[in-house]
Amino acid sequence: MDARRFETAAGAVSAAMVAALLGYLAWRGLAETDPPAFAVTAERVERIQGRHHLAFRVANTGDAAAAEVVVRGRVGGETSEATLDFVPPHGSRRGVLIFDADPSAGVDLGVRSYLDP
Amino acid sequence: MQRETRRFLTTSGRAAGGALIFALPMLMTAEMWGLGLAMDRLRLAAFILLSVPMLTVLSHFIGFERTACWRDAAFDAAYALGLGAAIGAVLLGAIAAFGPRPTFDQAVGQVAVQMVPAAIGALLARTQFGSESARPPADAGPPYVGEMFLMGVGALFLGLNIAPTEEVMTLASRMTPWHGIAAVAGSLLAMHAFVYAVGFRGGSAHSPELPGRAAFLRFTLPGYALAAAVSVYTLWMFGRLDGTGFHQGVMAMVTLGLPCAIGAAAARLIV
């Protein structure tokens, strides 16, 4: 293939990709956006140095990002809290809460607050 | 002192200077120290491995010596990486970036993440500080694929400087899709201004000056696509895309795409 045809082909493919990107952004710009919404799931419990480490995952199912997301867990009368810097929209972040009591029997997990970044 | 030895020392000094200039902003960025500690080790290994062919090709185009064969170019690339590691280790140590009691693994990680940008700087030094012209005369111009490669290196260079910072993800989450469109349009406009000003040429020998529209199609658009790809590569490398949803990932690509695009277009000025 001669050089000019190759360069034009590269240009055409790139033009299609940039058009797709702009189209996607315009579509998202016109679409309604939902505020942050969270789903907190307990992933596993590990016993480390006599304490229970509960690994959790926070998924943000909304269309907006959330900062300083405070996750609180309660096992019986005991509470533990973690603050996540940032949870992107349709993304997730992980963390660990530490309890004296064993959370395997049942833990109340939830997001208590967040900031608009 | 023998002439050969003196020449080697001069070139090494020049390369070390280049590595310093290009790597200092990253050596003095807290996020880079953190990345050295926390970055996935396999990904870090891939980052360095993938840089070897890139540095080899870069050295072939512009390295310390006019490299006659690929073996010389590969040697130069390895030398640049080694030099980059040495400079990274000395500087990180001098500014106490390792922290009070670094373990071996931590120190190695922190130096390793700095090696690649420092090595690029070492190779670029030749054209920045070199008294002798490293490039063939301007009217020859590198072929199209070479031009694209240099754009990729330019994009990587600015991308590596900015991708580790928190600001990219903060901006990406603040920007609406309309800001995103403006960023893409702005990147393309700025790139095209560079492409036009620096006078990119086509591969065909009979077109000394391309008309604006053809240059936009053949250089600016592929250049932006390349810059966006480099943006995604560096973001992924530094773990910025982990647990980040599709939309946020696209916004981050567009945000970092702006400096990458400028780096790509300006590569001809720097390199």
Short mmCIF file of N, CA, C and O in Angstrom, two decimals, chain B residues 10-116:
data_model
loop_
_atom_site.label_atom_id
_atom_site.label_comp_id
_atom_site.label_asym_id
_atom_site.label_seq_id
_atom_site.Cartn_x
_atom_site.Cartn_y
_atom_site.Cartn_z
N THR B 10 31.61 12.16 28.34
CA THR B 10 30.82 13.34 27.96
C THR B 10 29.39 12.95 27.67
O THR B 10 28.44 13.58 28.13
N THR B 11 29.23 11.88 26.89
CA THR B 11 27.88 11.44 26.53
C THR B 11 27.11 11.03 27.78
O THR B 11 25.93 11.35 27.92
N SER B 12 27.80 10.33 28.69
CA SER B 12 27.13 9.88 29.92
C SER B 12 26.70 11.06 30.77
O SER B 12 25.61 11.08 31.33
N GLY B 13 27.57 12.07 30.85
CA GLY B 13 27.25 13.25 31.64
C GLY B 13 26.04 13.96 31.08
O GLY B 13 25.12 14.36 31.80
N ARG B 14 26.03 14.07 29.77
CA ARG B 14 24.91 14.70 29.09
C ARG B 14 23.62 13.92 29.35
O ARG B 14 22.58 14.48 29.65
N ALA B 15 23.72 12.58 29.24
CA ALA B 15 22.56 11.73 29.46
C ALA B 15 22.06 11.86 30.90
O ALA B 15 20.86 11.94 31.15
N ALA B 16 23.01 11.92 31.83
CA ALA B 16 22.62 12.05 33.24
C ALA B 16 21.90 13.38 33.45
O ALA B 16 20.90 13.46 34.18
N GLY B 17 22.39 14.43 32.80
CA GLY B 17 21.73 15.73 32.88
C GLY B 17 20.31 15.67 32.36
O GLY B 17 19.37 16.18 32.97
N GLY B 18 20.15 14.99 31.23
CA GLY B 18 18.82 14.85 30.64
C GLY B 18 17.89 14.07 31.54
O GLY B 18 16.73 14.45 31.75
N ALA B 19 18.41 12.99 32.12
CA ALA B 19 17.60 12.16 33.01
C ALA B 19 17.13 13.00 34.20
O ALA B 19 15.97 12.93 34.60
N LEU B 20 18.04 13.83 34.72
CA LEU B 20 17.70 14.68 35.87
C LEU B 20 16.59 15.66 35.54
O LEU B 20 15.59 15.76 36.24
N ILE B 21 16.78 16.38 34.44
CA ILE B 21 15.81 17.41 34.05
C ILE B 21 14.42 16.80 33.86
O ILE B 21 13.42 17.32 34.34
N PHE B 22 14.38 15.65 33.18
CA PHE B 22 13.09 15.07 32.87
C PHE B 22 12.47 14.34 34.05
O PHE B 22 11.26 14.29 34.18
N ALA B 23 13.31 13.78 34.92
CA ALA B 23 12.76 12.95 36.00
C ALA B 23 12.52 13.72 37.29
O ALA B 23 11.75 13.26 38.13
N LEU B 24 13.15 14.90 37.44
CA LEU B 24 13.01 15.63 38.71
C LEU B 24 11.56 15.88 39.13
O LEU B 24 11.21 15.65 40.29
N PRO B 25 10.70 16.34 38.20
CA PRO B 25 9.31 16.57 38.64
C PRO B 25 8.69 15.30 39.22
O PRO B 25 7.92 15.38 40.17
N MET B 26 9.03 14.15 38.67
CA MET B 26 8.46 12.89 39.17
C MET B 26 9.16 12.42 40.43
O MET B 26 8.56 11.86 41.32
N LEU B 27 10.49 12.67 40.49
CA LEU B 27 11.23 12.27 41.68
C LEU B 27 10.72 13.03 42.90
O LEU B 27 10.79 12.53 44.02
N MET B 28 10.20 14.23 42.69
CA MET B 28 9.75 15.05 43.82
C MET B 28 8.22 15.10 43.92
O MET B 28 7.67 16.06 44.44
N THR B 29 7.56 14.05 43.44
CA THR B 29 6.10 13.97 43.57
C THR B 29 5.76 12.86 44.56
O THR B 29 6.18 11.71 44.37
N ALA B 30 5.01 13.20 45.60
CA ALA B 30 4.72 12.23 46.66
C ALA B 30 3.97 11.01 46.12
O ALA B 30 4.21 9.88 46.56
N GLU B 31 3.07 11.21 45.15
CA GLU B 31 2.31 10.08 44.62
C GLU B 31 3.23 9.03 43.99
O GLU B 31 2.95 7.85 44.03
N MET B 32 4.35 9.51 43.39
CA MET B 32 5.28 8.57 42.77
C MET B 32 5.96 7.71 43.83
O MET B 32 6.23 6.54 43.61
N TRP B 33 6.25 8.29 45.00
CA TRP B 33 6.87 7.51 46.08
C TRP B 33 5.88 6.45 46.52
O TRP B 33 6.24 5.29 46.73
N GLY B 34 4.61 6.87 46.66
CA GLY B 34 3.57 5.93 47.09
C GLY B 34 3.38 4.81 46.08
O GLY B 34 3.23 3.65 46.45
N LEU B 35 3.41 5.19 44.79
CA LEU B 35 3.25 4.18 43.75
C LEU B 35 4.36 3.14 43.81
O LEU B 35 4.13 1.95 43.62
N GLY B 36 5.57 3.62 44.09
CA GLY B 36 6.70 2.70 44.20
C GLY B 36 6.47 1.67 45.30
O GLY B 36 6.92 0.53 45.19
N LEU B 37 5.77 2.08 46.34
CA LEU B 37 5.49 1.15 47.44
C LEU B 37 4.33 0.24 47.11
O LEU B 37 4.36 -0.95 47.40
N ALA B 38 3.29 0.81 46.51
CA ALA B 38 2.02 0.09 46.43
C ALA B 38 1.73 -0.54 45.08
O ALA B 38 0.88 -1.42 44.98
N MET B 39 2.42 -0.09 44.04
CA MET B 39 2.08 -0.56 42.70
C MET B 39 2.23 -2.07 42.59
O MET B 39 3.18 -2.65 43.12
N ASP B 40 1.28 -2.67 41.91
CA ASP B 40 1.30 -4.10 41.66
C ASP B 40 2.64 -4.48 41.02
O ASP B 40 3.06 -3.89 40.03
N ARG B 41 3.33 -5.46 41.61
CA ARG B 41 4.70 -5.77 41.16
C ARG B 41 4.77 -6.29 39.73
O ARG B 41 5.70 -5.98 38.99
N LEU B 42 3.75 -7.09 39.34
CA LEU B 42 3.73 -7.61 37.96
C LEU B 42 3.56 -6.47 36.96
O LEU B 42 4.19 -6.44 35.91
N ARG B 43 2.70 -5.52 37.34
CA ARG B 43 2.45 -4.39 36.45
C ARG B 43 3.71 -3.54 36.32
O ARG B 43 4.04 -3.05 35.24
N LEU B 44 4.42 -3.38 37.44
CA LEU B 44 5.66 -2.62 37.43
C LEU B 44 6.69 -3.29 36.52
O LEU B 44 7.38 -2.63 35.73
N ALA B 45 6.75 -4.62 36.61
CA ALA B 45 7.68 -5.37 35.74
C ALA B 45 7.29 -5.18 34.28
O ALA B 45 8.16 -4.97 33.42
N ALA B 46 5.98 -5.23 34.00
CA ALA B 46 5.52 -5.05 32.62
C ALA B 46 5.87 -3.65 32.12
O ALA B 46 6.29 -3.47 30.97
N PHE B 47 5.73 -2.65 33.00
CA PHE B 47 6.04 -1.26 32.66
C PHE B 47 7.49 -1.15 32.20
O PHE B 47 7.79 -0.52 31.18
N ILE B 48 8.40 -1.78 32.93
CA ILE B 48 9.82 -1.69 32.59
C ILE B 48 10.13 -2.52 31.35
O ILE B 48 10.84 -2.06 30.45
N LEU B 49 9.55 -3.73 31.29
CA LEU B 49 9.81 -4.59 30.12
C LEU B 49 9.33 -3.92 28.83
O LEU B 49 10.03 -3.92 27.82
N LEU B 50 8.10 -3.36 28.88
CA LEU B 50 7.54 -2.73 27.67
C LEU B 50 8.35 -1.51 27.27
O LEU B 50 8.35 -1.12 26.10
N SER B 51 9.05 -0.90 28.25
CA SER B 51 9.81 0.30 27.91
C SER B 51 11.07 -0.05 27.11
O SER B 51 11.59 0.81 26.41
N VAL B 52 11.53 -1.31 27.21
CA VAL B 52 12.79 -1.66 26.53
C VAL B 52 12.68 -1.51 25.01
O VAL B 52 13.50 -0.80 24.40
N PRO B 53 11.66 -2.14 24.36
CA PRO B 53 11.57 -1.92 22.91
C PRO B 53 11.33 -0.45 22.56
O PRO B 53 11.90 0.06 21.59
N MET B 54 10.56 0.25 23.39
CA MET B 54 10.28 1.66 23.12
C MET B 54 11.57 2.48 23.17
O MET B 54 11.86 3.28 22.28
N LEU B 55 12.37 2.23 24.21
CA LEU B 55 13.64 2.98 24.35
C LEU B 55 14.61 2.61 23.24
O LEU B 55 15.38 3.45 22.78
N THR B 56 14.56 1.34 22.81
CA THR B 56 15.45 0.91 21.74
C THR B 56 15.13 1.66 20.45
O THR B 56 16.03 2.19 19.79
N VAL B 57 13.85 1.72 20.11
CA VAL B 57 13.46 2.44 18.89
C VAL B 57 13.80 3.92 19.04
O VAL B 57 14.33 4.55 18.11
N LEU B 58 13.54 4.47 20.24
CA LEU B 58 13.84 5.89 20.48
C LEU B 58 15.33 6.15 20.30
O LEU B 58 15.74 7.12 19.67
N SER B 59 16.13 5.24 20.83
CA SER B 59 17.58 5.39 20.73
C SER B 59 18.02 5.30 19.27
O SER B 59 18.92 6.00 18.83
N HIS B 60 17.34 4.43 18.53
CA HIS B 60 17.67 4.29 17.12
C HIS B 60 17.45 5.62 16.38
O HIS B 60 18.23 6.00 15.52
N PHE B 61 16.35 6.33 16.78
CA PHE B 61 16.06 7.60 16.13
C PHE B 61 16.98 8.71 16.60
O PHE B 61 17.47 9.51 15.82
N ILE B 62 17.18 8.80 17.94
CA ILE B 62 17.82 10.01 18.45
C ILE B 62 18.87 9.79 19.53
O ILE B 62 19.34 10.74 20.10
N GLY B 63 19.19 8.53 19.84
CA GLY B 63 19.99 8.23 21.04
C GLY B 63 21.32 8.95 21.19
O GLY B 63 21.62 9.88 20.46
N PHE B 64 22.12 8.50 22.16
CA PHE B 64 23.41 9.16 22.47
C PHE B 64 24.34 9.16 21.27
O PHE B 64 25.06 10.08 21.02
N GLU B 65 24.34 8.04 20.61
CA GLU B 65 25.28 7.88 19.51
C GLU B 65 24.44 7.70 18.26
O GLU B 65 23.30 7.28 18.32
N ARG B 66 25.02 7.99 17.14
CA ARG B 66 24.34 7.67 15.91
C ARG B 66 24.38 6.15 15.79
O ARG B 66 25.42 5.59 15.46
N THR B 67 23.32 5.48 16.15
CA THR B 67 23.38 4.03 16.22
C THR B 67 23.24 3.43 14.84
O THR B 67 22.26 3.67 14.14
N ALA B 68 24.24 2.66 14.49
CA ALA B 68 24.25 2.06 13.16
C ALA B 68 23.34 0.84 13.13
O ALA B 68 22.63 0.61 12.17
N CYS B 69 23.33 0.06 14.20
CA CYS B 69 22.55 -1.17 14.15
C CYS B 69 21.68 -1.26 15.41
O CYS B 69 21.84 -0.52 16.37
N TRP B 70 20.74 -2.21 15.37
CA TRP B 70 19.78 -2.35 16.45
C TRP B 70 20.45 -2.83 17.73
O TRP B 70 19.97 -2.55 18.82
N ARG B 71 21.57 -3.55 17.58
CA ARG B 71 22.23 -4.03 18.79
C ARG B 71 22.78 -2.85 19.59
O ARG B 71 22.65 -2.79 20.81
N ASP B 72 23.34 -1.87 18.88
CA ASP B 72 23.82 -0.67 19.55
C ASP B 72 22.67 0.07 20.22
O ASP B 72 22.80 0.57 21.33
N ALA B 73 21.55 0.14 19.50
CA ALA B 73 20.38 0.85 20.03
C ALA B 73 19.88 0.17 21.29
O ALA B 73 19.55 0.83 22.28
N ALA B 74 19.86 -1.18 21.28
CA ALA B 74 19.39 -1.92 22.46
C ALA B 74 20.35 -1.70 23.63
O ALA B 74 19.93 -1.54 24.77
N PHE B 75 21.64 -1.63 23.31
CA PHE B 75 22.63 -1.38 24.37
C PHE B 75 22.41 0.00 24.98
O PHE B 75 22.41 0.16 26.20
N ASP B 76 22.18 0.99 24.11
CA ASP B 76 21.93 2.36 24.59
C ASP B 76 20.69 2.40 25.49
O ASP B 76 20.68 3.09 26.50
N ALA B 77 19.65 1.64 25.08
CA ALA B 77 18.40 1.63 25.86
C ALA B 77 18.67 1.05 27.25
O ALA B 77 18.24 1.61 28.27
N ALA B 78 19.43 -0.04 27.29
CA ALA B 78 19.75 -0.67 28.57
C ALA B 78 20.58 0.27 29.43
O ALA B 78 20.37 0.42 30.64
N TYR B 79 21.53 0.94 28.77
CA TYR B 79 22.39 1.88 29.49
C TYR B 79 21.57 3.04 30.06
O TYR B 79 21.77 3.45 31.21
N ALA B 80 20.61 3.52 29.27
CA ALA B 80 19.76 4.62 29.74
C ALA B 80 18.93 4.19 30.94
O ALA B 80 18.78 4.95 31.90
N LEU B 81 18.43 2.94 30.90
CA LEU B 81 17.64 2.44 32.05
C LEU B 81 18.52 2.35 33.30
O LEU B 81 18.11 2.74 34.39
N GLY B 82 19.73 1.85 33.12
CA GLY B 82 20.64 1.73 34.25
C GLY B 82 20.98 3.08 34.84
O GLY B 82 20.95 3.28 36.06
N LEU B 83 21.26 4.02 33.94
CA LEU B 83 21.58 5.38 34.37
C LEU B 83 20.38 5.99 35.10
O LEU B 83 20.53 6.64 36.15
N GLY B 84 19.19 5.74 34.55
CA GLY B 84 17.97 6.26 35.16
C GLY B 84 17.79 5.70 36.57
O GLY B 84 17.43 6.43 37.50
N ALA B 85 18.06 4.41 36.72
CA ALA B 85 17.92 3.77 38.03
C ALA B 85 18.92 4.36 39.01
O ALA B 85 18.58 4.67 40.16
N ALA B 86 20.16 4.55 38.55
CA ALA B 86 21.20 5.08 39.43
C ALA B 86 20.84 6.48 39.90
O ALA B 86 20.91 6.79 41.10
N ILE B 87 20.41 7.32 38.95
CA ILE B 87 20.06 8.69 39.30
C ILE B 87 18.86 8.72 40.23
O ILE B 87 18.82 9.47 41.21
N GLY B 88 17.88 7.85 39.93
CA GLY B 88 16.69 7.77 40.79
C GLY B 88 17.08 7.38 42.21
O GLY B 88 16.62 8.00 43.17
N ALA B 89 17.94 6.38 42.33
CA ALA B 89 18.32 5.89 43.66
C ALA B 89 19.05 6.98 44.44
O ALA B 89 18.74 7.24 45.60
N VAL B 90 20.01 7.64 43.77
CA VAL B 90 20.79 8.67 44.47
C VAL B 90 19.89 9.82 44.89
O VAL B 90 19.92 10.29 46.03
N LEU B 91 19.04 10.27 43.96
CA LEU B 91 18.21 11.44 44.28
C LEU B 91 17.16 11.14 45.32
O LEU B 91 16.94 11.95 46.22
N LEU B 92 16.49 9.99 45.18
CA LEU B 92 15.47 9.64 46.17
C LEU B 92 16.11 9.53 47.55
O LEU B 92 15.52 9.92 48.55
N GLY B 93 17.33 9.01 47.57
CA GLY B 93 18.05 8.91 48.84
C GLY B 93 18.40 10.28 49.38
O GLY B 93 18.20 10.58 50.56
N ALA B 94 18.86 11.16 48.47
CA ALA B 94 19.30 12.50 48.89
C ALA B 94 18.15 13.33 49.44
O ALA B 94 18.33 14.13 50.35
N ILE B 95 16.94 13.16 48.89
CA ILE B 95 15.82 13.98 49.36
C ILE B 95 15.00 13.23 50.40
O ILE B 95 13.90 13.65 50.75
N ALA B 96 15.52 12.11 50.89
CA ALA B 96 14.87 11.34 51.96
C ALA B 96 13.48 10.84 51.57
O ALA B 96 12.61 10.70 52.41
N ALA B 97 13.30 10.58 50.28
CA ALA B 97 11.98 10.13 49.83
C ALA B 97 11.72 8.67 50.18
O ALA B 97 10.58 8.21 50.14
N PHE B 98 12.78 7.95 50.52
CA PHE B 98 12.61 6.52 50.85
C PHE B 98 11.92 6.35 52.20
O PHE B 98 11.45 5.28 52.52
N GLY B 99 11.90 7.41 53.01
CA GLY B 99 11.34 7.27 54.36
C GLY B 99 12.40 6.74 55.30
O GLY B 99 13.50 6.39 54.87
N PRO B 100 12.08 6.69 56.60
CA PRO B 100 13.11 6.38 57.60
C PRO B 100 13.73 4.98 57.46
O PRO B 100 14.94 4.85 57.48
N ARG B 101 12.92 3.93 57.36
CA ARG B 101 13.49 2.60 57.29
C ARG B 101 12.89 1.80 56.14
O ARG B 101 12.04 0.95 56.35
N PRO B 102 13.34 2.08 54.93
CA PRO B 102 12.74 1.37 53.80
C PRO B 102 13.20 -0.08 53.76
O PRO B 102 14.36 -0.37 54.08
N THR B 103 12.30 -0.97 53.40
CA THR B 103 12.74 -2.35 53.17
C THR B 103 13.32 -2.41 51.77
O THR B 103 13.13 -1.49 50.97
N PHE B 104 14.00 -3.49 51.47
CA PHE B 104 14.61 -3.65 50.15
C PHE B 104 13.54 -3.58 49.06
O PHE B 104 13.69 -2.88 48.07
N ASP B 105 12.43 -4.30 49.29
CA ASP B 105 11.35 -4.34 48.30
C ASP B 105 10.79 -2.94 48.03
O ASP B 105 10.56 -2.56 46.89
N GLN B 106 10.61 -2.16 49.10
CA GLN B 106 10.07 -0.80 48.95
C GLN B 106 11.02 0.07 48.14
O GLN B 106 10.62 0.77 47.21
N ALA B 107 12.31 0.02 48.50
CA ALA B 107 13.29 0.86 47.82
C ALA B 107 13.40 0.49 46.35
O ALA B 107 13.42 1.37 45.48
N VAL B 108 13.40 -0.80 46.06
CA VAL B 108 13.50 -1.25 44.66
C VAL B 108 12.29 -0.75 43.88
O VAL B 108 12.42 -0.22 42.77
N GLY B 109 11.10 -0.88 44.47
CA GLY B 109 9.88 -0.42 43.80
C GLY B 109 9.91 1.07 43.53
O GLY B 109 9.55 1.53 42.45
N GLN B 110 10.40 1.84 44.51
CA GLN B 110 10.41 3.29 44.36
C GLN B 110 11.40 3.73 43.28
O GLN B 110 11.13 4.68 42.56
N VAL B 111 12.52 3.03 43.17
CA VAL B 111 13.48 3.38 42.12
C VAL B 111 12.94 2.91 40.77
O VAL B 111 13.01 3.63 39.77
N ALA B 112 12.36 1.69 40.75
CA ALA B 112 11.92 1.10 39.49
C ALA B 112 10.89 1.98 38.78
O ALA B 112 10.93 2.14 37.56
N VAL B 113 9.97 2.56 39.55
CA VAL B 113 8.91 3.35 38.93
C VAL B 113 9.47 4.64 38.33
O VAL B 113 8.87 5.23 37.44
N GLN B 114 10.65 5.06 38.79
CA GLN B 114 11.28 6.27 38.26
C GLN B 114 12.21 6.02 37.08
O GLN B 114 12.61 6.95 36.38
N MET B 115 12.57 4.74 36.90
CA MET B 115 13.57 4.41 35.88
C MET B 115 13.18 4.82 34.47
O MET B 115 13.99 5.36 33.73
N VAL B 116 11.93 4.50 34.12
CA VAL B 116 11.51 4.67 32.73
C VAL B 116 11.51 6.14 32.30
O VAL B 116 12.15 6.49 31.30
#
